[in-house]
Coordinates of C-alpha atoms in Angstrom, one line a residue:
M1 CA 14.6 33.1 -1.2
G2 CA 12.3 30.2 -0.5
Q3 CA 11.9 28.6 2.9
E4 CA 14.1 25.6 3.6
R5 CA 12.2 22.3 4.2
H6 CA 13.2 20.9 7.5
E7 CA 11.4 17.5 7.5
L8 CA 12.7 14.6 5.6
A9 CA 10.3 12.7 3.4
V10 CA 10.9 9.1 4.4
A11 CA 9.5 6.2 2.3
V12 CA 8.8 3.2 4.5
I13 CA 8.8 0.2 2.2
G14 CA 7.1 -3.0 3.2
G15 CA 9.0 -5.8 1.5
S16 CA 6.7 -8.8 1.9
A17 CA 4.0 -9.8 -0.4
R18 CA 3.3 -13.2 1.2
A19 CA -0.3 -14.1 2.2
G20 CA -0.9 -14.0 5.9
R21 CA 2.2 -11.8 6.4
L22 CA 3.3 -10.1 9.6
G23 CA 4.8 -7.3 7.4
P24 CA 1.9 -4.8 7.7
A25 CA 2.2 -4.7 11.5
V26 CA 6.0 -4.2 11.3
V27 CA 5.6 -1.6 8.6
A28 CA 2.9 0.3 10.6
W29 CA 5.2 0.3 13.6
A30 CA 8.2 1.6 11.6
A31 CA 6.1 4.3 9.9
D32 CA 4.7 5.3 13.3
Q33 CA 8.3 5.6 14.7
A34 CA 9.3 7.9 11.9
G35 CA 6.0 9.8 12.0
R36 CA 6.4 10.6 15.7
R37 CA 9.5 12.7 15.0
D38 CA 9.4 16.3 14.1
D39 CA 12.1 15.9 11.4
M40 CA 10.4 13.2 9.3
V41 CA 7.2 12.6 7.3
A42 CA 6.5 9.0 6.4
D43 CA 5.0 7.6 3.2
V44 CA 4.2 3.8 3.3
V45 CA 5.0 1.9 0.1
D46 CA 3.7 -1.8 0.1
V47 CA 5.2 -4.2 -2.5
A48 CA 2.1 -6.3 -2.2
V49 CA 0.0 -3.6 -3.9
A50 CA 2.8 -2.1 -6.1
E51 CA 1.6 -4.0 -9.2
L52 CA 5.1 -4.0 -10.8
P53 CA 5.7 -6.3 -13.8
W54 CA 8.3 -9.0 -13.6
D55 CA 9.5 -8.7 -17.2
M56 CA 12.2 -6.0 -17.3
G57 CA 13.1 -6.2 -20.9
G58 CA 16.5 -6.8 -22.5
Y59 CA 19.9 -6.6 -20.8
G60 CA 21.0 -3.0 -20.3
A61 CA 17.5 -1.6 -20.8
D62 CA 16.5 1.1 -18.3
P63 CA 13.4 0.1 -16.3
T64 CA 10.3 2.0 -17.4
P65 CA 9.2 4.3 -14.5
G66 CA 6.0 3.1 -13.0
A67 CA 3.5 4.7 -10.6
L68 CA 5.8 4.4 -7.6
A69 CA 8.7 6.3 -9.3
P70 CA 7.4 9.8 -8.3
R71 CA 6.9 8.7 -4.7
L72 CA 10.4 7.2 -4.4
E73 CA 11.9 10.2 -6.2
A74 CA 10.3 12.5 -3.7
A75 CA 11.7 10.6 -0.8
D76 CA 14.8 12.0 0.9
A77 CA 15.4 8.7 2.7
F78 CA 14.1 5.1 3.0
V79 CA 13.3 2.6 5.7
V80 CA 13.1 -0.8 4.1
V81 CA 11.1 -3.3 6.2
T82 CA 12.1 -6.8 5.2
P83 CA 11.4 -10.4 6.3
E84 CA 14.0 -13.1 5.7
Y85 CA 13.1 -15.7 3.1
N86 CA 15.6 -18.5 2.7
H87 CA 18.4 -16.5 4.4
S88 CA 17.8 -13.5 2.1
Y89 CA 15.2 -10.9 1.1
P90 CA 11.9 -11.5 -0.8
A91 CA 11.8 -11.5 -4.6
A92 CA 9.0 -8.9 -4.5
L93 CA 11.2 -6.5 -2.7
K94 CA 14.1 -7.0 -5.2
N95 CA 11.7 -6.5 -8.0
L96 CA 10.6 -3.1 -6.6
I97 CA 14.2 -2.1 -6.1
D98 CA 15.2 -3.2 -9.6
W99 CA 12.4 -1.3 -11.3
H100 CA 13.9 1.9 -10.0
R101 CA 17.5 3.3 -10.4
R102 CA 18.0 7.0 -10.0
E103 CA 15.3 7.2 -7.3
W104 CA 17.8 5.5 -4.9
Q105 CA 20.9 7.5 -5.8
A106 CA 22.7 9.5 -3.1
K107 CA 20.0 8.8 -0.5
P108 CA 20.2 6.9 2.7
V109 CA 18.5 3.6 3.5
A110 CA 17.8 2.1 6.9
F111 CA 16.5 -1.3 7.7
V112 CA 13.9 -2.9 9.9
S113 CA 14.0 -6.7 9.6
Y114 CA 12.1 -9.6 11.1
G115 CA 12.3 -13.3 11.0
A116 CA 13.1 -16.4 13.0
F117 CA 16.5 -16.9 14.8
S118 CA 18.4 -14.2 12.9
G119 CA 15.6 -11.6 13.0
G120 CA 16.1 -11.0 9.3
L121 CA 19.6 -9.7 9.6
R122 CA 20.9 -12.0 6.7
A123 CA 18.3 -10.3 4.4
V124 CA 19.7 -6.9 5.5
E125 CA 23.3 -7.9 4.8
H126 CA 22.3 -9.0 1.3
L127 CA 20.4 -5.8 0.7
R128 CA 23.4 -3.6 1.7
G129 CA 25.3 -4.8 -1.4
V130 CA 22.2 -4.2 -3.7
F131 CA 21.8 -0.6 -2.5
A132 CA 25.5 0.1 -2.7
E133 CA 25.3 -0.9 -6.4
L134 CA 22.5 1.7 -6.8
H135 CA 24.6 4.4 -5.2
A136 CA 22.6 4.5 -2.0
V137 CA 24.1 4.8 1.5
T138 CA 22.9 2.3 4.1
V139 CA 23.0 3.3 7.8
R140 CA 24.8 1.0 10.2
D141 CA 22.2 0.4 12.9
T142 CA 19.0 -1.6 12.2
V143 CA 16.0 -2.7 14.1
S144 CA 15.6 -6.5 14.1
F145 CA 12.7 -8.6 15.5
Q146 CA 13.9 -12.1 16.3
N147 CA 11.1 -14.7 16.3
A148 CA 8.9 -11.9 15.2
W149 CA 5.6 -13.7 15.5
E150 CA 6.2 -13.7 19.3
R151 CA 7.2 -10.0 19.4
F152 CA 3.8 -8.6 18.2
D153 CA 0.4 -8.8 20.0
A154 CA -2.9 -9.6 18.3
A155 CA -3.4 -5.9 17.6
G156 CA -0.1 -5.8 15.7
R157 CA 1.9 -3.8 18.3
P158 CA 5.2 -4.8 19.7
V159 CA 4.9 -6.7 23.0
E160 CA 8.1 -5.1 24.4
T161 CA 8.3 -1.4 23.4
E162 CA 11.2 0.1 25.2
G163 CA 14.0 -1.8 23.5
C164 CA 12.7 -1.6 20.0
E165 CA 11.8 2.1 20.3
R166 CA 15.3 2.8 21.6
A167 CA 16.8 0.9 18.6
A168 CA 14.4 2.7 16.3
K169 CA 15.5 6.1 17.6
T170 CA 19.2 5.2 17.1
M171 CA 18.5 4.1 13.6
L172 CA 16.3 7.0 12.7
D173 CA 18.8 9.5 14.2
Q174 CA 21.5 8.1 11.8
L175 CA 19.0 8.2 8.9
A176 CA 18.2 11.8 9.7
W177 CA 21.8 12.8 9.7
W178 CA 22.5 11.1 6.4
G179 CA 19.2 12.3 4.9
H180 CA 20.0 16.0 5.6
A181 CA 23.6 15.7 4.6
L182 CA 22.8 14.0 1.3
R183 CA 19.8 16.2 0.5
D184 CA 22.0 19.3 1.0
A185 CA 24.8 17.7 -1.1
R186 CA 22.4 16.9 -3.9
A187 CA 21.1 20.4 -3.9
A188 CA 24.6 21.9 -4.0
R189 CA 25.9 19.5 -6.6
P190 CA 23.5 17.1 -8.4
Y191 CA 24.6 13.5 -8.2
A192 CA 25.9 11.8 -11.4
S193 CA 26.5 8.1 -11.4

């Protein structure tokens, strides 16, 4: 019998493609938080370099798997890092989500958000419905950076580490629980939507 894999493969998805974005600093921090754990291995996916087309074909057509599909398929769980654009999530992130379907199914999704006054939480709440439609499970707790441009130093590190690292631990503990539970469930009984 083969050895059971303990670590969860976690895809950390950077959802901003905007020029001059803060996103890479937030994504690097989130990936570092996951990578520090002994139960997770992080893979960073950046929508800005994903090179996904915008034309999805006719209604009801399944999206054609692209280069990212194997990486998302290999993931046991996801951390979606999203800014808030106009009280919601960026179009580039929605495009990445929509180009994939079964890659999300029966897997957990956690969120790290950033923005102005709301810290990106409105984007997160909109994304919860999107992922529910794709048969993914979103974890309750998030990490949110309010007025994010004031929360990171010139080197791209959080100015105040204790609170955000505590929030990240809570979120990642939930992601780990769901990640293991759903991975075991998919192995015992393949998911059919």
